[in-house]
PDB file of C-alpha atoms (C1' of nucleotides) in Angstrom:
ATOM      1  CA  MET O 236      19.914   9.392  14.962  1.00 90.00           C
ATOM      2  CA  GLU O 237      21.275  11.197  18.011  1.00 93.00           C
ATOM      3  CA  LYS O 238      22.752  14.665  17.644  1.00 94.00           C
ATOM      4  CA  GLN O 239      26.198  14.998  19.220  1.00 94.00           C
ATOM      5  CA  ALA O 240      27.817  17.972  20.924  1.00 93.00           C
ATOM      6  CA  ASP O 241      29.887  18.701  17.791  1.00 94.00           C
ATOM      7  CA  GLY O 242      26.770  18.850  15.616  1.00 93.00           C
ATOM      8  CA  SER O 243      27.313  15.430  14.067  1.00 96.00           C
ATOM      9  CA  TYR O 244      24.775  12.599  14.212  1.00 96.00           C
ATOM     10  CA  THR O 245      25.234   9.039  15.467  1.00 97.00           C
ATOM     11  CA  GLY O 246      22.728   6.333  14.647  1.00 96.00           C
ATOM     12  CA  ILE O 247      22.093   2.774  13.580  1.00 97.00           C
ATOM     13  CA  ALA O 248      20.585   1.312  10.436  1.00 97.00           C
ATOM     14  CA  PHE O 249      20.787  -2.174   8.933  1.00 98.00           C
ATOM     15  CA  GLY O 250      22.750  -3.287  11.989  1.00 97.00           C
ATOM     16  CA  LYS O 251      25.580  -0.771  11.545  1.00 98.00           C
ATOM     17  CA  VAL O 252      26.388   2.256  13.682  1.00 98.00           C
ATOM     18  CA  VAL O 253      27.850   5.359  12.079  1.00 98.00           C
ATOM     19  CA  ASN O 254      28.550   8.969  12.917  1.00 98.00           C
ATOM     20  CA  MET O 255      27.787  11.436  10.142  1.00 97.00           C
ATOM     21  CA  LYS O 256      28.426  15.114   9.616  1.00 95.00           C
ATOM     22  CA  MET O 257      28.726  17.714   6.897  1.00 92.00           C
ATOM     23  CA  GLU O 258      32.221  19.131   6.749  1.00 90.00           C
ATOM     24  CA  SER O 259      32.313  22.927   6.586  1.00 79.00           C
ATOM     25  CA  PRO O 260      32.154  24.179   2.975  1.00 72.00           C
ATOM     26  CA  ASN O 261      35.658  25.588   2.688  1.00 62.00           C
ATOM     27  CA  ALA O 262      37.499  22.972   4.711  1.00 53.00           C
ATOM     28  CA  ASN O 263      39.139  21.671   1.541  1.00 50.00           C
ATOM     29  CA  SER O 264      39.009  23.026  -1.939  1.00 48.00           C
ATOM     30  CA  ASN O 265      38.456  20.210  -4.377  1.00 47.00           C
ATOM     31  CA  GLY O 266      37.103  22.452  -7.050  1.00 43.00           C
ATOM     32  CA  ASN O 267      33.669  20.869  -7.024  1.00 43.00           C
ATOM     33  CA  SER O 268      30.636  23.087  -7.010  1.00 41.00           C
ATOM     34  CA  ASN O 269      28.311  22.616  -4.061  1.00 39.00           C
ATOM     35  CA  ASP O 270      25.165  22.939  -6.129  1.00 47.00           C
ATOM     36  CA  GLY O 271      24.399  26.352  -4.733  1.00 46.00           C
ATOM     37  CA  CYS O 272      23.763  25.289  -1.154  1.00 53.00           C
ATOM     38  CA  ASP O 273      26.025  26.047   1.746  1.00 54.00           C
ATOM     39  CA  CYS O 274      26.882  22.456   2.556  1.00 65.00           C
ATOM     40  CA  GLY O 275      30.297  20.826   2.383  1.00 83.00           C
ATOM     41  CA  ASP O 276      31.321  17.198   2.111  1.00 92.00           C
ATOM     42  CA  LEU O 277      29.614  14.333   3.882  1.00 94.00           C
ATOM     43  CA  VAL O 278      31.919  12.596   6.385  1.00 97.00           C
ATOM     44  CA  ILE O 279      30.935   9.176   7.761  1.00 98.00           C
ATOM     45  CA  ASP O 280      32.852   7.635  10.664  1.00 98.00           C
ATOM     46  CA  ASN O 281      32.923   3.893  11.490  1.00 98.00           C
ATOM     47  CA  CYS O 282      32.055   3.102   7.894  1.00 98.00           C
ATOM     48  CA  THR O 283      33.967   0.846   5.506  1.00 98.00           C
ATOM     49  CA  CYS O 284      33.923   1.445   1.762  1.00 97.00           C
ATOM     50  CA  GLU O 285      31.922  -1.739   1.468  1.00 98.00           C
ATOM     51  CA  ASP O 286      29.294  -0.528   3.960  1.00 98.00           C
ATOM     52  CA  PHE O 287      29.093   2.792   2.177  1.00 98.00           C
ATOM     53  CA  ALA O 288      28.417   1.058  -1.109  1.00 98.00           C
ATOM     54  CA  ASP O 289      26.047  -1.556   0.323  1.00 97.00           C
ATOM     55  CA  ILE O 290      24.137   0.495   2.890  1.00 97.00           C
ATOM     56  CA  TRP O 291      24.696   4.200   3.328  1.00 98.00           C
ATOM     57  CA  HIS O 292      24.802   5.247  -0.304  1.00 97.00           C
ATOM     58  CA  ARG O 293      21.310   3.866  -0.770  1.00 97.00           C
ATOM     59  CA  TYR O 294      20.096   4.829   2.714  1.00 98.00           C
ATOM     60  CA  LEU O 295      20.953   8.479   2.061  1.00 97.00           C
ATOM     61  CA  ASP O 296      19.524   8.346  -1.467  1.00 97.00           C
ATOM     62  CA  LEU O 297      22.737   9.804  -2.865  1.00 96.00           C
ATOM     63  CA  ASP O 298      22.068   8.896  -6.495  1.00 96.00           C
ATOM     64  CA  ARG O 299      19.023  11.115  -6.748  1.00 97.00           C
ATOM     65  CA  ASP O 300      19.334  14.594  -8.211  1.00 97.00           C
ATOM     66  CA  TYR O 301      17.326  16.623  -5.721  1.00 97.00           C
ATOM     67  CA  ASN O 302      18.058  19.880  -7.503  1.00 97.00           C
ATOM     68  CA  GLN O 303      16.345  18.538 -10.585  1.00 97.00           C
ATOM     69  CA  ILE O 304      13.366  17.422  -8.493  1.00 97.00           C
ATOM     70  CA  LYS O 305      13.199  20.858  -6.860  1.00 97.00           C
ATOM     71  CA  GLN O 306      13.168  22.495 -10.267  1.00 96.00           C
ATOM     72  CA  GLY O 307      10.283  20.282 -11.273  1.00 95.00           C
ATOM     73  CA  LEU O 308       8.349  21.202  -8.133  1.00 95.00           C
ATOM     74  CA  SER O 309       9.115  24.921  -8.174  1.00 89.00           C
ATOM     75  CA  GLY O 310       7.162  27.350 -10.241  1.00 72.00           C
ATOM     76  CA  ARG O 311       3.902  25.653  -9.338  1.00 72.00           C
ATOM     77  CA  ASP O 312       3.390  27.929  -6.335  1.00 86.00           C
ATOM     78  CA  LYS O 313       5.231  30.196  -3.928  1.00 91.00           C
ATOM     79  CA  THR O 314       4.644  28.034  -0.849  1.00 93.00           C
ATOM     80  CA  ILE O 315       6.472  24.934  -2.053  1.00 96.00           C
ATOM     81  CA  TYR O 316       9.288  27.142  -3.327  1.00 95.00           C
ATOM     82  CA  LYS O 317       9.770  28.707   0.119  1.00 95.00           C
ATOM     83  CA  ALA O 318       9.510  25.308   1.802  1.00 96.00           C
ATOM     84  CA  MET O 319      12.167  23.819  -0.494  1.00 97.00           C
ATOM     85  CA  ASP O 320      14.434  26.784   0.167  1.00 96.00           C
ATOM     86  CA  TYR O 321      13.986  26.417   3.917  1.00 96.00           C
ATOM     87  CA  GLY O 322      14.617  22.650   3.994  1.00 96.00           C
ATOM     88  CA  TYR O 323      17.166  22.546   1.172  1.00 95.00           C
ATOM     89  CA  GLY O 324      19.160  19.586   2.571  1.00 93.00           C
ATOM     90  CA  ILE O 325      16.248  17.223   3.189  1.00 95.00           C
ATOM     91  CA  ARG O 326      16.543  13.763   1.673  1.00 96.00           C
ATOM     92  CA  ILE O 327      14.169  10.809   1.792  1.00 98.00           C
ATOM     93  CA  LEU O 328      15.959   8.041   3.679  1.00 97.00           C
ATOM     94  CA  LYS O 329      15.607   4.502   2.358  1.00 97.00           C
ATOM     95  CA  GLN O 330      14.988   2.737   5.628  1.00 98.00           C
ATOM     96  CA  ASP O 331      14.589  -0.935   6.471  1.00 98.00           C
ATOM     97  CA  LEU O 332      10.988  -1.985   5.715  1.00 98.00           C
ATOM     98  CA  TRP O 333      10.261  -3.877   8.930  1.00 98.00           C
ATOM     99  CA  GLU O 334      11.835  -1.187  11.111  1.00 98.00           C
ATOM    100  CA  THR O 335       9.850   1.452   9.250  1.00 98.00           C
ATOM    101  CA  ILE O 336       6.611  -0.432   9.903  1.00 98.00           C
ATOM    102  CA  ILE O 337       7.339  -0.739  13.627  1.00 98.00           C
ATOM    103  CA  SER O 338       8.512   2.852  13.951  1.00 98.00           C
ATOM    104  CA  PHE O 339       5.496   4.429  12.288  1.00 98.00           C
ATOM    105  CA  ILE O 340       2.981   2.263  14.152  1.00 98.00           C
ATOM    106  CA  ILE O 341       4.623   3.532  17.332  1.00 98.00           C
ATOM    107  CA  SER O 342       4.534   7.116  16.050  1.00 98.00           C
ATOM    108  CA  GLN O 343       0.726   7.368  15.913  1.00 98.00           C
ATOM    109  CA  ASN O 344      -0.912   9.831  18.317  1.00 98.00           C
ATOM    110  CA  ASN O 345       2.478  10.178  19.998  1.00 98.00           C
ATOM    111  CA  ASN O 346       5.285  12.719  20.393  1.00 97.00           C
ATOM    112  CA  ILE O 347       8.824  12.491  19.089  1.00 96.00           C
ATOM    113  CA  PRO O 348      10.769  12.120  22.370  1.00 97.00           C
ATOM    114  CA  ARG O 349       8.471   9.292  23.445  1.00 98.00           C
ATOM    115  CA  ILE O 350       8.599   7.670  20.002  1.00 98.00           C
ATOM    116  CA  LYS O 351      12.392   7.607  20.245  1.00 97.00           C
ATOM    117  CA  GLY O 352      12.203   6.216  23.777  1.00 98.00           C
ATOM    118  CA  CYS O 353       9.811   3.454  22.770  1.00 98.00           C
ATOM    119  CA  ILE O 354      11.943   2.391  19.813  1.00 98.00           C
ATOM    120  CA  GLU O 355      15.113   2.372  21.935  1.00 98.00           C
ATOM    121  CA  ASN O 356      13.374   0.410  24.711  1.00 98.00           C
ATOM    122  CA  LEU O 357      12.016  -2.105  22.235  1.00 98.00           C
ATOM    123  CA  ALA O 358      15.449  -2.678  20.700  1.00 98.00           C
ATOM    124  CA  LYS O 359      17.271  -2.853  24.020  1.00 98.00           C
ATOM    125  CA  ASN O 360      14.759  -5.216  25.653  1.00 98.00           C
ATOM    126  CA  PHE O 361      13.958  -7.546  22.769  1.00 98.00           C
ATOM    127  CA  GLY O 362      16.456  -6.969  19.945  1.00 98.00           C
ATOM    128  CA  GLU O 363      19.840  -8.586  19.309  1.00 98.00           C
ATOM    129  CA  VAL O 364      23.103  -6.737  19.871  1.00 98.00           C
ATOM    130  CA  ALA O 365      24.050  -5.129  16.566  1.00 98.00           C
ATOM    131  CA  ASP O 366      27.225  -3.114  17.098  1.00 94.00           C
ATOM    132  CA  THR O 367      29.228  -1.051  19.567  1.00 97.00           C
ATOM    133  CA  TYR O 368      30.449   2.480  18.962  1.00 97.00           C
ATOM    134  CA  LYS O 369      32.443   4.655  21.378  1.00 97.00           C
ATOM    135  CA  GLY O 370      31.705   2.285  24.226  1.00 96.00           C
ATOM    136  CA  LYS O 371      27.967   2.178  23.664  1.00 96.00           C
ATOM    137  CA  ILE O 372      26.051  -0.963  22.702  1.00 97.00           C
ATOM    138  CA  TYR O 373      23.466  -0.652  19.937  1.00 98.00           C
ATOM    139  CA  TYR O 374      20.614  -3.105  19.366  1.00 98.00           C
ATOM    140  CA  ASN O 375      18.547  -4.084  16.366  1.00 98.00           C
ATOM    141  CA  LEU O 376      14.775  -3.984  16.592  1.00 98.00           C
ATOM    142  CA  PRO O 377      13.212  -7.417  17.252  1.00 98.00           C
ATOM    143  CA  SER O 378      12.403  -9.545  14.202  1.00 98.00           C
ATOM    144  CA  PRO O 379       8.804 -10.388  13.273  1.00 98.00           C
ATOM    145  CA  GLU O 380       9.394 -13.866  14.769  1.00 98.00           C
ATOM    146  CA  LYS O 381      10.589 -12.449  18.071  1.00 98.00           C
ATOM    147  CA  LEU O 382       7.857  -9.840  18.300  1.00 98.00           C
ATOM    148  CA  ALA O 383       5.129 -12.347  17.427  1.00 98.00           C
ATOM    149  CA  SER O 384       6.276 -14.569  20.300  1.00 98.00           C
ATOM    150  CA  LEU O 385       5.742 -11.833  22.887  1.00 98.00           C
ATOM    151  CA  THR O 386       2.676 -10.926  24.925  1.00 98.00           C
ATOM    152  CA  ILE O 387       1.323  -7.507  25.833  1.00 98.00           C
ATOM    153  CA  GLU O 388       2.601  -8.113  29.382  1.00 98.00           C
ATOM    154  CA  ASP O 389       6.083  -8.860  28.008  1.00 98.00           C
ATOM    155  CA  LEU O 390       6.064  -5.517  26.220  1.00 98.00           C
ATOM    156  CA  ALA O 391       4.883  -3.530  29.253  1.00 98.00           C
ATOM    157  CA  PRO O 392       8.378  -2.199  30.134  1.00 98.00           C
ATOM    158  CA  VAL O 393       8.646  -0.691  26.644  1.00 98.00           C
ATOM    159  CA  ARG O 394       5.767   1.666  27.527  1.00 98.00           C
ATOM    160  CA  LEU O 395       4.095   1.392  24.146  1.00 98.00           C
ATOM    161  CA  GLY O 396       0.604   1.847  25.546  1.00 98.00           C
ATOM    162  CA  TYR O 397      -2.174   0.546  23.305  1.00 98.00           C
ATOM    163  CA  ARG O 398       0.305   0.240  20.429  1.00 98.00           C
ATOM    164  CA  ALA O 399       1.811  -2.923  21.973  1.00 98.00           C
ATOM    165  CA  LYS O 400      -1.144  -4.940  20.718  1.00 98.00           C
ATOM    166  CA  TYR O 401      -0.788  -3.431  17.236  1.00 98.00           C
ATOM    167  CA  LEU O 402       2.878  -4.472  17.021  1.00 98.00           C
ATOM    168  CA  ILE O 403       2.222  -8.059  18.113  1.00 98.00           C
ATOM    169  CA  GLU O 404      -0.723  -8.466  15.736  1.00 98.00           C
ATOM    170  CA  THR O 405       1.252  -6.910  12.884  1.00 98.00           C
ATOM    171  CA  ALA O 406       4.207  -9.234  13.541  1.00 98.00           C
ATOM    172  CA  LYS O 407       1.895 -12.262  13.458  1.00 98.00           C
ATOM    173  CA  LEU O 408       0.318 -11.105  10.218  1.00 98.00           C
ATOM    174  CA  VAL O 409       3.723 -10.572   8.591  1.00 98.00           C
ATOM    175  CA  LEU O 410       4.722 -14.111   9.594  1.00 98.00           C
ATOM    176  CA  THR O 411       1.544 -15.468   8.012  1.00 98.00           C
ATOM    177  CA  ASP O 412       1.282 -13.361   4.873  1.00 97.00           C
ATOM    178  CA  GLY O 413       4.871 -12.200   4.350  1.00 98.00           C
ATOM    179  CA  MET O 414       6.257  -8.671   4.150  1.00 98.00           C
ATOM    180  CA  PRO O 415       3.905  -6.073   2.650  1.00 98.00           C
ATOM    181  CA  TYR O 416       5.314  -4.498  -0.498  1.00 98.00           C
ATOM    182  CA  ASP O 417       2.528  -2.128  -1.449  1.00 98.00           C
ATOM    183  CA  PHE O 418       0.035   0.295   0.090  1.00 98.00           C
ATOM    184  CA  ASP O 419      -2.888  -2.145   0.147  1.00 98.00           C
ATOM    185  CA  SER O 420      -0.852  -4.883   1.862  1.00 98.00           C
ATOM    186  CA  LEU O 421       0.413  -2.359   4.391  1.00 98.00           C
ATOM    187  CA  SER O 422      -3.144  -1.227   5.077  1.00 98.00           C
ATOM    188  CA  CYS O 423      -4.073  -4.776   6.125  1.00 98.00           C
ATOM    189  CA  LEU O 424      -1.676  -4.588   9.097  1.00 98.00           C
ATOM    190  CA  CYS O 425      -3.025  -3.877  12.573  1.00 98.00           C
ATOM    191  CA  GLY O 426      -2.535  -0.269  13.605  1.00 98.00           C
ATOM    192  CA  VAL O 427      -1.740   0.808  10.054  1.00 98.00           C
ATOM    193  CA  GLY O 428      -4.172   3.341   8.630  1.00 98.00           C
ATOM    194  CA  PRO O 429      -3.723   5.615   5.601  1.00 98.00           C
ATOM    195  CA  LYS O 430      -1.181   7.930   7.263  1.00 98.00           C
ATOM    196  CA  VAL O 431       1.150   5.202   8.534  1.00 98.00           C
ATOM    197  CA  ALA O 432       0.791   3.203   5.308  1.00 98.00           C
ATOM    198  CA  ASN O 433       1.850   6.252   3.306  1.00 98.00           C
ATOM    199  CA  CYS O 434       4.841   6.869   5.597  1.00 98.00           C
ATOM    200  CA  VAL O 435       6.017   3.267   5.272  1.00 98.00           C
ATOM    201  CA  SER O 436       5.427   3.388   1.533  1.00 98.00           C
ATOM    202  CA  LEU O 437       7.543   6.526   1.298  1.00 98.00           C
ATOM    203  CA  PHE O 438      10.433   5.722   3.655  1.00 98.00           C
ATOM    204  CA  GLY O 439      10.426   1.918   3.572  1.00 98.00           C
ATOM    205  CA  LEU O 440       9.434   1.184  -0.015  1.00 98.00           C
ATOM    206  CA  ALA O 441      10.854   4.295  -1.704  1.00 98.00           C
ATOM    207  CA  ASN O 442       7.556   5.226  -3.314  1.00 98.00           C
ATOM    208  CA  TYR O 443       8.357   8.893  -3.766  1.00 98.00           C
ATOM    209  CA  ASP O 444       4.831   9.847  -4.731  1.00 98.00           C
ATOM    210  CA  SER O 445       3.319   8.691  -1.423  1.00 98.00           C
ATOM    211  CA  PHE O 446       1.940  11.738   0.358  1.00 98.00           C
ATOM    212  CA  PRO O 447       1.367  11.096   4.104  1.00 98.00           C
ATOM    213  CA  ILE O 448      -1.201  13.472   5.582  1.00 98.00           C
ATOM    214  CA  ASP O 449      -0.710  14.050   9.290  1.00 97.00           C
ATOM    215  CA  VAL O 450      -1.860  16.920  11.491  1.00 96.00           C
ATOM    216  CA  TRP O 451       1.013  19.146  10.290  1.00 96.00           C
ATOM    217  CA  VAL O 452       0.344  18.542   6.622  1.00 97.00           C
ATOM    218  CA  LYS O 453      -3.321  19.280   7.298  1.00 96.00           C
ATOM    219  CA  ARG O 454      -2.221  22.600   8.753  1.00 95.00           C
ATOM    220  CA  VAL O 455      -0.142  23.307   5.646  1.00 95.00           C
ATOM    221  CA  MET O 456      -3.032  22.455   3.377  1.00 96.00           C
ATOM    222  CA  PHE O 457      -5.427  24.656   5.331  1.00 95.00           C
ATOM    223  CA  THR O 458      -3.155  27.583   6.175  1.00 94.00           C
ATOM    224  CA  LEU O 459      -1.139  27.817   2.980  1.00 94.00           C
ATOM    225  CA  TYR O 460      -3.406  26.252   0.333  1.00 96.00           C
ATOM    226  CA  ASN O 461      -6.813  27.035   1.833  1.00 96.00           C
ATOM    227  CA  ILE O 462      -8.115  23.464   1.696  1.00 96.00           C
ATOM    228  CA  ASP O 463     -10.766  22.467   4.257  1.00 95.00           C
ATOM    229  CA  GLU O 464      -9.081  20.807   7.268  1.00 92.00           C
ATOM    230  CA  LYS O 465     -11.417  17.800   7.137  1.00 93.00           C
ATOM    231  CA  ASN O 466     -11.109  17.183   3.417  1.00 96.00           C
ATOM    232  CA  VAL O 467      -8.248  14.673   3.253  1.00 97.00           C
ATOM    233  CA  LYS O 468      -9.397  13.423  -0.146  1.00 96.00           C
ATOM    234  CA  GLU O 469      -9.034  16.883  -1.641  1.00 97.00           C
ATOM    235  CA  MET O 470      -5.548  17.138  -0.102  1.00 97.00           C
ATOM    236  CA  GLN O 471      -4.495  13.886  -1.781  1.00 97.00           C
ATOM    237  CA  ARG O 472      -5.944  15.074  -5.067  1.00 97.00           C
ATOM    238  CA  PHE O 473      -4.144  18.415  -4.735  1.00 97.00           C
ATOM    239  CA  ALA O 474      -0.846  16.650  -4.011  1.00 97.00           C
ATOM    240  CA  THR O 475      -1.195  14.386  -7.029  1.00 96.00           C
ATOM    241  CA  GLU O 476      -2.085  17.275  -9.299  1.00 95.00           C
ATOM    242  CA  ASN O 477       0.693  19.588  -8.120  1.00 96.00           C
ATOM    243  CA  PHE O 478       3.561  17.418  -6.856  1.00 96.00           C
ATOM    244  CA  SER O 479       3.405  14.110  -8.734  1.00 96.00           C
ATOM    245  CA  PRO O 480       5.577  12.056  -9.172  1.00 97.00           C
ATOM    246  CA  TYR O 481       7.417  13.445  -6.125  1.00 97.00           C
ATOM    247  CA  GLY O 482       4.568  14.086  -3.669  1.00 97.00           C
ATOM    248  CA  GLY O 483       6.503  12.463  -0.834  1.00 98.00           C
ATOM    249  CA  ILE O 484       9.486  14.734  -1.306  1.00 98.00           C
ATOM    250  CA  ALA O 485       7.242  17.795  -1.492  1.00 98.00           C
ATOM    251  CA  GLN O 486       5.501  16.579   1.670  1.00 98.00           C
ATOM    252  CA  GLN O 487       8.801  16.498   3.562  1.00 98.00           C
ATOM    253  CA  TYR O 488       9.654  20.080   2.596  1.00 97.00           C
ATOM    254  CA  LEU O 489       6.150  21.269   3.512  1.00 97.00           C
ATOM    255  CA  PHE O 490       6.130  19.350   6.802  1.00 97.00           C
ATOM    256  CA  TYR O 491       9.501  20.727   7.904  1.00 96.00           C
ATOM    257  CA  TYR O 492       8.585  24.240   6.805  1.00 96.00           C
ATOM    258  CA  MET O 493       5.222  24.198   8.599  1.00 95.00           C
ATOM    259  CA  ARG O 494       6.762  23.007  11.863  1.00 92.00           C
ATOM    260  CA  SER O 495       9.202  25.914  11.731  1.00 91.00           C
ATOM    261  CA  ILE O 496       6.528  28.575  11.352  1.00 87.00           C
ATOM    262  CA  ASN O 497       4.090  26.828  13.741  1.00 69.00           C
TER     263      ASN O 497
ATOM    264  C1'  DT M  78      -5.064  18.806  36.822  1.00 81.72           C
ATOM    265  C1'  DC M  79      -5.887  18.211  32.203  1.00 81.72           C
ATOM    266  C1'  DG M  80      -5.030  18.577  27.317  1.00 81.72           C
ATOM    267  C1'  DC M  81      -2.264  16.978  23.902  1.00 81.72           C
ATOM    268  C1'  DA M  82       1.163  14.532  20.724  1.00 81.72           C
ATOM    269  C1'  DG M  83       3.872  13.023  13.458  1.00 81.72           C
ATOM    270  C1'  DG M  84      -3.792   8.136  14.073  1.00 81.72           C
ATOM    271  C1'  DT M  85      -6.426   4.068  14.206  1.00 81.72           C
ATOM    272  C1'  DG M  86     -10.233   0.838  15.072  1.00 81.72           C
ATOM    273  C1'  DG M  87     -14.790   0.467  16.402  1.00 81.72           C
ATOM    274  C1'  DT M  88     -19.405   2.110  16.485  1.00 81.72           C
ATOM    275  C1'  DC M  89     -23.329   4.545  14.943  1.00 81.72           C
ATOM    276  C1'  DG M  90     -26.448   7.255  11.964  1.00 81.72           C
TER     277       DG M  90
ATOM    278  C1'  DC D 172     -19.323   6.491   3.826  1.00 81.72           C
ATOM    279  C1'  DG D 173     -18.546  10.223   7.170  1.00 81.72           C
ATOM    280  C1'  DA D 174     -18.560  11.816  11.951  1.00 81.72           C
ATOM    281  C1'  DC D 175     -17.365  10.775  16.593  1.00 81.72           C
ATOM    282  C1'  DC D 176     -14.641   8.896  20.374  1.00 81.72           C
ATOM    283  C1'  DA D 177     -11.741   5.980  23.384  1.00 81.72           C
ATOM    284  C1'  DC D 178      -7.109   4.906  23.677  1.00 81.72           C
ATOM    285  C1'  DC D 179      -1.448   4.294  26.757  1.00 81.72           C
ATOM    286  C1'  DT D 180       1.829   7.418  28.253  1.00 81.72           C
ATOM    287  C1'  DG D 181       4.487  11.344  29.873  1.00 81.72           C
ATOM    288  C1'  DC D 182       5.282  16.163  29.629  1.00 81.72           C
ATOM    289  C1'  DG D 183       4.042  21.135  30.194  1.00 81.72           C
TER     290       DG D 183
END
DNA sequence: TCGCAGGTGGTCG
DNA sequence: CGACCACCTGCG
């Protein structure tokens, strides 16, 4: 998703480009309550009713009652309460599984601007044309078949670094064994360790109890919950005990909150 | 110039 | 099984 000058976001998913924004709260009075948060109505441009029903409704996880989940998570401790308040609009996107796998392999030991660049380069160089919006061409990410046919030299212009090998090996494995639909299958992929597997499980498979532990979550666990920085096992146990069955949603609030306070 | 960024695989004790 | 460490790349 790319933020536009007017504050809206343009991006592609499942081969469709849309522009999305939250209309200001009082732009129209339809009498509906806004659930206590200062957000208005969601407006999606370049979207048919059919696409909304088939793609974006599910992608944005609109059927889930996040207020109810927040109530379930609150009261356990002050930290998660503050984090939920700070990131009140966060939702877990239901992303395409294969694209989620590629994206999070690329994300490892990497920074966000470069992750975005790599994904865009990969799509533009080796993906099919998906859609055009406001004069710009958007591309899908390459399929497992396409990616498996490439060499490390082919991928050089994408600037993936050592991750190029991981993507090719993962693509080959997916062709052989099929798509991975659980944590253990994900963990068999090349370049997929516990952190990436949990991210894919959360965003690609909608397992809302998956609790990815990256460097920022480690900082949360140490700074705010006083858990030893090295003790990832204890962090997982803590998450299960305190946030289950919505560890992944709690993780997103904590992650976003921690990044804001450094 | 050098450390570091939304980790992982390989090696070693 | 846990502790190290190299690893592409580009930016500050």
